[in-house]
Structure formats: structure tokens, C-alpha cells
Tab-separated table of C-alpha atoms in Angstrom:
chain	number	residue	atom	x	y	z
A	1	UNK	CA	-28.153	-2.977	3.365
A	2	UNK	CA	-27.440	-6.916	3.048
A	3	UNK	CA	-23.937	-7.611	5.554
A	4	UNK	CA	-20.811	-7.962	3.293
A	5	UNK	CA	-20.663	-11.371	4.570
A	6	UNK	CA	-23.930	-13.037	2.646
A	7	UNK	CA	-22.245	-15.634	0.857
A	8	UNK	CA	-20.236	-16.964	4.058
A	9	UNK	CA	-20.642	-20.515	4.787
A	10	UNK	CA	-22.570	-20.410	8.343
A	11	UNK	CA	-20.834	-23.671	9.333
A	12	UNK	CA	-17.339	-21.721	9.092
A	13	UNK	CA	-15.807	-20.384	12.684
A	14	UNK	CA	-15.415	-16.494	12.760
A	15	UNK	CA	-12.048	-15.195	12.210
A	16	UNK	CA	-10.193	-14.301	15.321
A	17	UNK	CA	-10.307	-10.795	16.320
A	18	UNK	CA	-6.365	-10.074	14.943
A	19	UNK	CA	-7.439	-11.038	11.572
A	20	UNK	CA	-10.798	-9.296	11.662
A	21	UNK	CA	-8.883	-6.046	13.015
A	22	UNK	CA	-6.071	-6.275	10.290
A	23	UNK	CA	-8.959	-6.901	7.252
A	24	UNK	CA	-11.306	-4.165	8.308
A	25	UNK	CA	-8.110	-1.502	8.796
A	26	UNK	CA	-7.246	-2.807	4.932
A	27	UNK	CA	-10.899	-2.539	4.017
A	28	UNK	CA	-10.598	1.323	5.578
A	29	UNK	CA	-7.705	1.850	3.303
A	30	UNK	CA	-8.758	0.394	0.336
A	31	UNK	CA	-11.946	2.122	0.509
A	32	UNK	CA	-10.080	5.509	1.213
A	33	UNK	CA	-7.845	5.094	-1.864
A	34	UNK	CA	-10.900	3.649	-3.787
A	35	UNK	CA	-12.503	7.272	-2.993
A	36	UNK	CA	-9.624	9.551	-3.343
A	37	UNK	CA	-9.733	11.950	-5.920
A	38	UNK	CA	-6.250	10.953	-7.752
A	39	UNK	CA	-4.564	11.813	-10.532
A	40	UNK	CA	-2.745	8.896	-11.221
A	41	UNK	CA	-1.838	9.655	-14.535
A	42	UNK	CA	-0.356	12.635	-14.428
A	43	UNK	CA	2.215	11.780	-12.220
A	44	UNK	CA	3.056	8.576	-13.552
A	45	UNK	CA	3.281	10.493	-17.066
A	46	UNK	CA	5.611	13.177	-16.534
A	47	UNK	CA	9.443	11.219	-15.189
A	48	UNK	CA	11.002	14.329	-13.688
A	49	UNK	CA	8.160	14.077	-10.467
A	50	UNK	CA	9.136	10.170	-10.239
A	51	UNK	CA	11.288	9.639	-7.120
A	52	UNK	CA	15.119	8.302	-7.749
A	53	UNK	CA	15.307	6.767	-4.334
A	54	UNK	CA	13.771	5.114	-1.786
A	55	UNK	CA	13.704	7.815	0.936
A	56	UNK	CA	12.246	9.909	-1.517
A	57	UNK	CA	9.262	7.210	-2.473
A	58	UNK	CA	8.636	6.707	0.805
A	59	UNK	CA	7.784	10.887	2.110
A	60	UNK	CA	6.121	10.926	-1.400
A	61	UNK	CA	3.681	8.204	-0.431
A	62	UNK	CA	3.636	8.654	3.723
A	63	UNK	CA	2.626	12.465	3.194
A	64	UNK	CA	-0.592	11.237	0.442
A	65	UNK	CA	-1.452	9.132	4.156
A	66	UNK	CA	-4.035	10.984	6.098
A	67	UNK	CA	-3.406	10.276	9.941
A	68	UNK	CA	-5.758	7.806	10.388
A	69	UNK	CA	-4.449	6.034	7.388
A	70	UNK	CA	-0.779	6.530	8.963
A	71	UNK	CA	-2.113	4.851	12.039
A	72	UNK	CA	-4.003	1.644	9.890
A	73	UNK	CA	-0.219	1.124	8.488
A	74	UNK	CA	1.741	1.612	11.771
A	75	UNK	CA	-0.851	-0.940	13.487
A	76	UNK	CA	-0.079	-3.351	10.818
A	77	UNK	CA	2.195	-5.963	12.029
A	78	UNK	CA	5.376	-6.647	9.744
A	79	UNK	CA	3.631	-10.092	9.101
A	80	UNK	CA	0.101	-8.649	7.738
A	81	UNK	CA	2.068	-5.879	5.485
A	82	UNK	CA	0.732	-8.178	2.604
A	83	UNK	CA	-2.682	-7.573	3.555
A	84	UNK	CA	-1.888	-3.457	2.265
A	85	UNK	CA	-0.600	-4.521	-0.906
A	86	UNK	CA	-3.905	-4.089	-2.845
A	87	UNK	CA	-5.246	-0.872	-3.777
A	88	UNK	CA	-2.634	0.714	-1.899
A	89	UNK	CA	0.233	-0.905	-3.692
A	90	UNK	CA	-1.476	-0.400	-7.254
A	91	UNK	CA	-1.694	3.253	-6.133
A	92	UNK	CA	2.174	3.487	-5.320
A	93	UNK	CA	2.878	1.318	-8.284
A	94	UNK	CA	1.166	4.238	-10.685
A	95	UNK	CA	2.068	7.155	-8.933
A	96	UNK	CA	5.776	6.611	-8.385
A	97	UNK	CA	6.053	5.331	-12.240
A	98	UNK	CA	7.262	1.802	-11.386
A	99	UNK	CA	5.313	0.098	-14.024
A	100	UNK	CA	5.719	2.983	-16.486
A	101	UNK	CA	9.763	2.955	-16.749
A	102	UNK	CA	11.430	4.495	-13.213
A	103	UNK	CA	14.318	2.242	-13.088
A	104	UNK	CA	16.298	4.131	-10.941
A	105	UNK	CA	13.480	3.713	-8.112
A	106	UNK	CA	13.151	0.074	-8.736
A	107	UNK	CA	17.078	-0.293	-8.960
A	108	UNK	CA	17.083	2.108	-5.467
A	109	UNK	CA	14.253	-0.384	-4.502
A	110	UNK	CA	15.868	-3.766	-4.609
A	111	UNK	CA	18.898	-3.169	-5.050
A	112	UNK	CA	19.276	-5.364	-8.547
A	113	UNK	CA	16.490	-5.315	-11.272
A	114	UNK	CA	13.384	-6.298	-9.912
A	115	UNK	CA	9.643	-5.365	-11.280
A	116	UNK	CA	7.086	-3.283	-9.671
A	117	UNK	CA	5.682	-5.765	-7.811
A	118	UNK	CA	8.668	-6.181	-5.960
A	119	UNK	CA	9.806	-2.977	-5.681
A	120	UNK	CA	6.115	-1.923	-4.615
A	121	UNK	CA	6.612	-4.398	-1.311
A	122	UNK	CA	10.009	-2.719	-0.644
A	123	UNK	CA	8.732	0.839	-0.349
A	124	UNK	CA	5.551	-0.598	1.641
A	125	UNK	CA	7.874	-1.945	4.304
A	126	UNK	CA	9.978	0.949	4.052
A	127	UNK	CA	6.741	3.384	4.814
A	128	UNK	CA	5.843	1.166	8.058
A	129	UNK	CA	9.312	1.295	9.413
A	130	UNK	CA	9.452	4.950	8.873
A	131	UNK	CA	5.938	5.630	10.251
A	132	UNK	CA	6.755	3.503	13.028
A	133	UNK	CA	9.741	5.260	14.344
């Protein structure tokens, strides 16, 4: 199996051990949702399973979290949230029908009209601070 890192430039310094922590706990989480048997579209498709609010986003997508997951997002700092956005915020995105027409959730979300991008790194932060009280 050829390292993931083949096409690095071998003049380039490693990254320092925060960063390398922070990318392989995304890389775990990625891969996880990546794997996960989902089915995105029938949740996104039927409007009465869509959460209205953002406590109710936020248990929706911290109980899909297994507890290692849980503890990949609670070792995040509030600074490297953006590093989660990926796969994990395309799977919130779908399943809580933010790019499919919940406007109440990204009203609830941001607190004016926003889009699911936005909205998305609302409920992110809102799942760290809850998993990290």
C-alpha cells in the first residue's frame, strides 16, 4: 500500500503534531461517514422528520455520532471546527433537509435567512458545545 502522502514535496517541513492530530481525527470521520450505511434520501425527502430547531438538529445529528466520533468532535478545538465541515457537514446538510427546503431550521439556525452552508456551520458549533459540556 503506497503512503497517502506520495505526491508530497520532500523539501516541505512536516506539519506540527496539532495539525497532524486534527487532520487524521477528520480523516477518521470522513472515512466513517464515507462508510456508513445512510439513507440520506429518505430523510431529506419526507419534511415532517426535518428538525424545526436547533436543539432538535443538534440530538438528531450528536446521537448518528458513535463515541469515538463524539470524542474526534469534542477534541476539536473551536478554531479547527472548519476542518469537520466536509463529509460531515454534507451529511447534516442532506439529512436535516437544509438544501432541500427546511426553512424553519435554517431560520432557527441563523437567526435571519441564511443558506445551508451557513446554517450547516451553526449546528456544527452547536454539536461541539453540546458534546463538550
Amino acid at each position: 500500500m503506497e503512503p497517502l502522502n506520495r505526491h508530497r514535496d520532500p523539501a516541505a517541513k512536516p506539519a506540527p503534531p496539532m495539525v497532524a492530530r486534527v487532520a487524521s481525527s477528520c480523516l477518521a470521520l470522513a472515512l466513517w461517514l464515507a462508510a456508513a450505511e445512510v439513507a440520506v434520501a429518505a430523510d431529506a425527502s419526507d419534511p415532517s422528520r426535518w428538525p424545526a430547531t436547533v436543539s432538535q438538529a443538534v440530538a438528531m445529528v450528536v446521537a448518528r455520532l458513535t463515541p469515538s466520533q463524539q470524542s474526534i468532535v469534542r477534541g476539536t478545538s473551536k478554531d479547527n471546527l472548519f476542518m469537520l465541515e466536509g463529509e460531515w457537514g454534507e451529511d447534516i446538510k442532506a439529512r436535516l433537509g437544509l438544501e432541500q427546503g427546511n426553512r424553519a431550521l435554517l431560520l432557527a439556525a441563523c437567526d435571519k435567512p441564511c443558506n445551508a452552508e451557513q446554517a450547516t456551520k451553526v449546528l456544527i458549533e452547536a454539536a461541539w458545545e453540546a458534546l463538550r459540556r
